[in-house]
XYZ file of C-alpha atoms in Angstrom:
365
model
C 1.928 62.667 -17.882
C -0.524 61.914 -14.679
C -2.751 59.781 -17.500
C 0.611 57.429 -18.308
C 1.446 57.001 -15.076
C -2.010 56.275 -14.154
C -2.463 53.514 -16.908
C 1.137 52.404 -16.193
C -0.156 51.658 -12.820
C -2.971 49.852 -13.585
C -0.712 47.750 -16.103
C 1.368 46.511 -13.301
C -1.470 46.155 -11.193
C -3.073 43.910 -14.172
C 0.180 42.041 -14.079
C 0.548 41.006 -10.690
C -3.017 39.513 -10.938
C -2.472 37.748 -13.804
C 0.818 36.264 -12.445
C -1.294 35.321 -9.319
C -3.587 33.643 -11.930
C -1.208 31.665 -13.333
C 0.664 30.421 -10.211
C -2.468 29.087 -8.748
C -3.854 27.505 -11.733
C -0.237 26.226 -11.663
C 0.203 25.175 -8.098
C -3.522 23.314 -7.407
C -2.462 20.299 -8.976
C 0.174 19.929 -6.432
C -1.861 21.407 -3.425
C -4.401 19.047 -4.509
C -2.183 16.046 -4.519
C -0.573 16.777 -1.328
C -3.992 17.133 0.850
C -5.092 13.380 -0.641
C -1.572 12.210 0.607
C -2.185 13.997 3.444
C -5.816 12.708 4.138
C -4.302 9.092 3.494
C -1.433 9.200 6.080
C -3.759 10.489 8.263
C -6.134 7.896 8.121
C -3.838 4.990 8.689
C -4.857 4.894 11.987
C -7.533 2.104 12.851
C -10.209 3.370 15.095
C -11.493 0.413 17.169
C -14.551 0.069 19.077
C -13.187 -2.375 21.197
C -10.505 -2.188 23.960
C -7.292 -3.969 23.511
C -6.183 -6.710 25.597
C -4.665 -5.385 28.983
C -1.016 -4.018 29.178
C 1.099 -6.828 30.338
C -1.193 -9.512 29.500
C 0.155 -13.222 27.977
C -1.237 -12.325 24.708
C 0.774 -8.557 24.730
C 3.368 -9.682 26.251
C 3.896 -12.525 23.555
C 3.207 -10.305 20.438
C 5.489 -7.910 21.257
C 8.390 -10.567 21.678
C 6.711 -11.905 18.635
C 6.629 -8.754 16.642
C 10.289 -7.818 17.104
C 11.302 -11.026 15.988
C 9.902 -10.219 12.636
C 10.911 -6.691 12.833
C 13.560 -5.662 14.985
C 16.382 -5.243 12.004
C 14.601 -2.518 10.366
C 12.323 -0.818 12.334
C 11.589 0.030 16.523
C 8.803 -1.182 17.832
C 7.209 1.715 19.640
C 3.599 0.346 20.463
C 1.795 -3.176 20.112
C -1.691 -3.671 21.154
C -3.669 -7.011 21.177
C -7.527 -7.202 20.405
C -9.727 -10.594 19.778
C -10.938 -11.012 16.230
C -13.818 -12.991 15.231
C -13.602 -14.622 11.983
C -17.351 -15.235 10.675
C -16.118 -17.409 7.691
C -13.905 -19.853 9.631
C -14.576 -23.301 10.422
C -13.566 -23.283 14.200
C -11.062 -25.722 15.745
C -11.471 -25.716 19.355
C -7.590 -24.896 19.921
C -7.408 -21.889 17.504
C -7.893 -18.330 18.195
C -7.618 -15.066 16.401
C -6.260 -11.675 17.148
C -5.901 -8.355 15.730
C -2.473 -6.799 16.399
C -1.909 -3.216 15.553
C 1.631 -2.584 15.398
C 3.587 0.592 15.804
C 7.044 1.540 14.545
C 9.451 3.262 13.052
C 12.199 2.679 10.330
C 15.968 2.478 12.239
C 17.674 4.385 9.132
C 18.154 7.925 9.513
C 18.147 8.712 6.112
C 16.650 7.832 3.018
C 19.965 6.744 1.400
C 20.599 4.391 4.287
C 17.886 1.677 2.841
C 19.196 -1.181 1.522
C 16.513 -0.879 -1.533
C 18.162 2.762 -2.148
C 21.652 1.464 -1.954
C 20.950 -1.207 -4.706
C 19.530 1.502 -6.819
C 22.274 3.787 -6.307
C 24.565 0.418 -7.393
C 23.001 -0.232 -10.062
C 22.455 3.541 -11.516
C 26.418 3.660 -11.298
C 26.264 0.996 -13.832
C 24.358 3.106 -15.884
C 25.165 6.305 -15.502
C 23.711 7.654 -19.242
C 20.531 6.268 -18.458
C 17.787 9.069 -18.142
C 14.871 7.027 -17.625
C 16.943 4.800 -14.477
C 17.934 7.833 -13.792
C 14.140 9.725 -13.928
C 12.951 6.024 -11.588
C 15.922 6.366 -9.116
C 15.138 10.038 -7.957
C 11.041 9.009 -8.264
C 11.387 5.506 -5.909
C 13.697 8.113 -3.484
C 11.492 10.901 -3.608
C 8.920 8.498 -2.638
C 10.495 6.532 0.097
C 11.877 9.962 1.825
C 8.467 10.616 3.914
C 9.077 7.042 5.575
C 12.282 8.552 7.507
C 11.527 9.806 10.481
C 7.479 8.894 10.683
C 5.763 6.496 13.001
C 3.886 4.026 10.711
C 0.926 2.154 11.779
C 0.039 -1.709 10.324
C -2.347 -4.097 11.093
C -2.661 -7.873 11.129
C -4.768 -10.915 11.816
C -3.195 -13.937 13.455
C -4.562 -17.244 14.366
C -2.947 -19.150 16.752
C -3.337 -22.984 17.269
C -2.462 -24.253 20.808
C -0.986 -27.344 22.282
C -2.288 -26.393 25.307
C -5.081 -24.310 25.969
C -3.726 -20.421 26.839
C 0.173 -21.596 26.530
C 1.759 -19.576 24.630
C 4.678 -22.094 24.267
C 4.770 -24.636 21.386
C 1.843 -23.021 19.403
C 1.503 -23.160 15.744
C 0.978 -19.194 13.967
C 0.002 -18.252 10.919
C -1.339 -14.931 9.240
C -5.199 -14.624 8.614
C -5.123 -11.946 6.022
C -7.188 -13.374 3.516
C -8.322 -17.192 3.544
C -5.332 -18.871 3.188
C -3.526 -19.258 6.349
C 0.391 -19.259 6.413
C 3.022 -19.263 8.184
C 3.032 -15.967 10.509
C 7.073 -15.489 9.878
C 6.706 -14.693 5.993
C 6.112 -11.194 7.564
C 9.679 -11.218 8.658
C 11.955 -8.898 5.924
C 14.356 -10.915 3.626
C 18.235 -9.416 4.800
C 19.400 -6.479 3.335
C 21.767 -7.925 0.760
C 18.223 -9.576 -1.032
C 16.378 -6.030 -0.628
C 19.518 -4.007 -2.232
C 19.062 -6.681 -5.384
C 15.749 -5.992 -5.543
C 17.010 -2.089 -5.468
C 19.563 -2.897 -8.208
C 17.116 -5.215 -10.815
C 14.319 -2.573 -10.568
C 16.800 0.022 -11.794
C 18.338 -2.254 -14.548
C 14.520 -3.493 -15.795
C 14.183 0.768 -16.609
C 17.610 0.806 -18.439
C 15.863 -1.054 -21.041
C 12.190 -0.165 -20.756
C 11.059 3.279 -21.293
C 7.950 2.878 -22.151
C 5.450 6.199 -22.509
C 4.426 7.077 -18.861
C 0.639 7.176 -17.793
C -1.124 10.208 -15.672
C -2.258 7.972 -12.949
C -1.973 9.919 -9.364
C -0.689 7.155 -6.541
C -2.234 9.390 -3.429
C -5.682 9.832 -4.651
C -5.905 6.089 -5.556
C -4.551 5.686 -1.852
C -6.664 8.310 -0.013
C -10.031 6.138 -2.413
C -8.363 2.962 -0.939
C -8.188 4.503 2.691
C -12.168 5.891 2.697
C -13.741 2.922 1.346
C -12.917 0.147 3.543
C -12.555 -0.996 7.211
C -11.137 -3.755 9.539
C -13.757 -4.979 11.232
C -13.712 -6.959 13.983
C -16.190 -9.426 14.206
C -17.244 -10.059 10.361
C -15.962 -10.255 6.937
C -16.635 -7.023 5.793
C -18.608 -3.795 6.638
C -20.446 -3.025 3.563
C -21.767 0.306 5.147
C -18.143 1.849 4.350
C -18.006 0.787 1.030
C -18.853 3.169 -1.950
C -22.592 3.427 -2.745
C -22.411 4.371 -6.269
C -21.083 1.163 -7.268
C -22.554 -2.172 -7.722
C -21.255 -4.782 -4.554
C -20.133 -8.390 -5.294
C -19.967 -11.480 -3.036
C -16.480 -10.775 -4.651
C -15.517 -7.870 -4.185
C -12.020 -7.486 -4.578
C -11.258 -6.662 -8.508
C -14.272 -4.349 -8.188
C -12.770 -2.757 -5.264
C -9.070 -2.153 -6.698
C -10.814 -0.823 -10.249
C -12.470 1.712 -8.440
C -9.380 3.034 -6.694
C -7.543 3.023 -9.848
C -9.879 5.221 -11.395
C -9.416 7.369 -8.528
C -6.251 8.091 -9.598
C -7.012 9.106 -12.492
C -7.286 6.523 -15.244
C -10.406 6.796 -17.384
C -12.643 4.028 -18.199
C -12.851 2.755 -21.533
C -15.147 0.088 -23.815
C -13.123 -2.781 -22.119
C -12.517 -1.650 -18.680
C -15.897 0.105 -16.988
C -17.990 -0.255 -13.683
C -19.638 -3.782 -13.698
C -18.182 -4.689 -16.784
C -16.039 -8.524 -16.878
C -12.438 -6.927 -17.046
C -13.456 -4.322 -14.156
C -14.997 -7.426 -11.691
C -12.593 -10.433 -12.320
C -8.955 -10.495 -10.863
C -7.233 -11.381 -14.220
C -5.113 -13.781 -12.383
C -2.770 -16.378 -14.288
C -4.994 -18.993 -12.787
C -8.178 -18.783 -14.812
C -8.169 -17.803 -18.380
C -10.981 -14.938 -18.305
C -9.612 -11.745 -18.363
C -9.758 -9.157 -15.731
C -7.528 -6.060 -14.042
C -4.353 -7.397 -13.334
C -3.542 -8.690 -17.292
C -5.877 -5.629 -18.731
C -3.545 -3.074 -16.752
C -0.868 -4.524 -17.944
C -1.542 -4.771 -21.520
C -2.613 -1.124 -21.520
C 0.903 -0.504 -19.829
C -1.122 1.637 -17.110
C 0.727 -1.123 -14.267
C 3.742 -3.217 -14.840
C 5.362 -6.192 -12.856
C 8.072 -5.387 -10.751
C 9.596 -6.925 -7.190
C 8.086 -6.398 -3.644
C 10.537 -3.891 -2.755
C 9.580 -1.684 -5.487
C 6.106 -1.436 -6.024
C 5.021 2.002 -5.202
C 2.052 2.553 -3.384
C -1.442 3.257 -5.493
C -0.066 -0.358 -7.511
C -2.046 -3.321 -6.383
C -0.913 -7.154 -5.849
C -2.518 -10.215 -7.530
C -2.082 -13.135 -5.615
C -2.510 -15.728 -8.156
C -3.179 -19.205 -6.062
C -6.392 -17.458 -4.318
C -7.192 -15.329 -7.658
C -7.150 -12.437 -5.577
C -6.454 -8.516 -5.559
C -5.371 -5.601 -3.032
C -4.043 -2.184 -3.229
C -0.955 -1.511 -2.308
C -1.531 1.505 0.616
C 2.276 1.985 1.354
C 5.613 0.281 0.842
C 8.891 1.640 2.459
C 10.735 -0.728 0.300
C 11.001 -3.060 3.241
C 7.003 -3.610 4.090
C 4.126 -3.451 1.880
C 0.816 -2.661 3.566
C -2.608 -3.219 1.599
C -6.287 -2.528 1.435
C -8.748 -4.771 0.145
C -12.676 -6.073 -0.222
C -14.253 -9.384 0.101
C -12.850 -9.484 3.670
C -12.332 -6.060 4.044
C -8.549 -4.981 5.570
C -7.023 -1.784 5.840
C -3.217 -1.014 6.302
C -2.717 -4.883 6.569
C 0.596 -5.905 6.632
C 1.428 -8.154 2.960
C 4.031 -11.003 3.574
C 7.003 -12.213 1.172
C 5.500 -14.355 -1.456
C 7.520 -16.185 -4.045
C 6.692 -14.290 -7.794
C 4.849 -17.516 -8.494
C 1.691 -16.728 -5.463
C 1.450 -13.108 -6.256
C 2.203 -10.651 -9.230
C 3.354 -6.945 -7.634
C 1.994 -3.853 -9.710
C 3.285 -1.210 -9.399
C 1.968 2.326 -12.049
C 3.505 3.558 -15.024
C 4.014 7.023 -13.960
């Protein structure tokens, strides 16, 4: 009797281990994914070498006014500072200068269901209630946004102002310096809520009639790749010291850049799509007619095309006039921020471009 109870005990004992076993083999994955989110929120702060402009100064003073003009409908503006950039690849007009503002806010909605993007979704899915795949993307984009409520977000961005009059802030032409083409500074500014609840509402209809067989493709690592491997430097182009030495660098650097952080995530090479190779290197845009990431990804239904309010981040933009790529960092459904090579940015704000200047990925997952 002592010799059953004995092995008895050692049965259970056997048991509990293997059930141990089997819920951390289980629940790695998802420890895993949450420390690369993690280690990408965390690193949306920019640290700066140099000090920002003093508090109260013209330049804070106007940015701030500025920056709730663009903003003040969806977020609170809890912190604006003001540094001096030096472009190393502009052409300098005498009545121009360039600053780096690092904005800090907050989203105004209390809850998740309170976004105008969530609302359209929630419109559209009542159209559709027998829909299991709107219904799968609904709860996904939601899940998603929910970690926006609440949280202080930090974004970057490069103006260039042109005065009238040297150091007047009044009557003075400003435009956004993200990448080389300058425009106008207010495409930042958020389209009004009725235009982000259609976005809401079409992204949710385009999935009633596309269910197409998901990929494995893991947004946060792709993020947290995007987050280590670039920089916003101050005074130059790019800081190649950050970038990733086990790959090749390009004057162009942009595709190679955005390949690299979707393997990241998780998508495997292949004989087409490989480090150095043509479709890896090249942008894919519309504009030329060589092929590269942005019509590969799409073909191999690893990315597909969707609006600005619904790309998820770990997706990546192409803007199409410049024949250029970025990775999409973070999108609340209202603003997209991006990383990017070439000239290097990090958690820089992306404005409202018409479908024909830029092509919004988002992943098949």
């Amino acid at each position: 009797m002592e010799k059953k109870e004995k092995k008895a005990k050692y049965f259970f004992i056997l048991f509990i281990i293997i059930l141990w076993i089997v819920a951390i083999v289980k629940l790695y994955p998802i420890i895993k994914e949450f420390k690369e989110g993690k280690t990408a929120l965390n690193k949306n702060d920019v640290k700066i070498k140099s000090k920002p402009k003093k508090e109260n100064s013209k330049e804070e003073l106007f940015f701030k006014r500025y920056v709730e003009s663009l903003y003040s409908t969806y977020y609170d503006i809890l912190n604006v500072s003001v540094y001096d950039y030096t472009p190393d690849d502009e052409n300098y007009d005498p009545n121009a200068r360039f600053y780096f503002v690092v904005i800090e806010k907050k989203l105004k909605f209390n809850s998740v269901y309170q976004l105008p993007f969530v609302a359209g979704m929630k419109t559209a899915l009542e159209n559709f209630k027998k829909n299991k795949n709107a219904l799968h993307q609904y709860n996904k984009r939601t899940t998603e946004l929910k970690k926006y409520i609440g949280k202080k977000q930090i974004e970057n961005n490069i103006f260039k102002i042109t005065f009238t009059e040297k150091d007047n802030f009044e009557n003075i032409k400003i435009e956004i310096a993200t990448y080389h083409t300058k425009i106008d500074a207010f495409s930042l500014k958020p389209p009004e809520p009725e235009v982000i609840m259609q976005n809401g509402f079409d992204f949710i209809k385009y999935h009633t009639k596309n269910n197409s067989k998901k990929t494995g493709y893991n947004n946060a690592a792709a993020v947290a790749y995007a987050n280590r491997y670039t920089s916003n430097p101050l005074n130059m182009s790019s800081d190649i010291s950050v970038w990733n030495p086990e790959y090749k660098t390009y004057d162009n650097d942009c595709a190679n850049f955005v390949s690299q952080c979707i393997h990241a995530g998780g998508i495997p090479t292949t004989a087409s799509w490989y480090p150095e190779s043509l479709i890896w290197i090249r942008t894919g845009s519309p504009r030329y007619t060589s092929k590269g990431i942005t019509d590969y990804m799409q073909q191999k239904n690893i990315f597909y095309e969707t609006n600005h309010s619904a790309a998820s981040e770990g997706g990546f933009i192409c803007l199409t006039k410049e024949s250029h790529v970025v990775l999409i960092t973070s999108n609340d459904s209202i603003t997209i921020l991006f990383n990017g090579h070439t000239n290097d940015r990090k958690q820089v704000s992306f404005p409202y471009l018409h479908e024909s200047e830029a092509i919004y990925l988002t992943p098949n997952n």
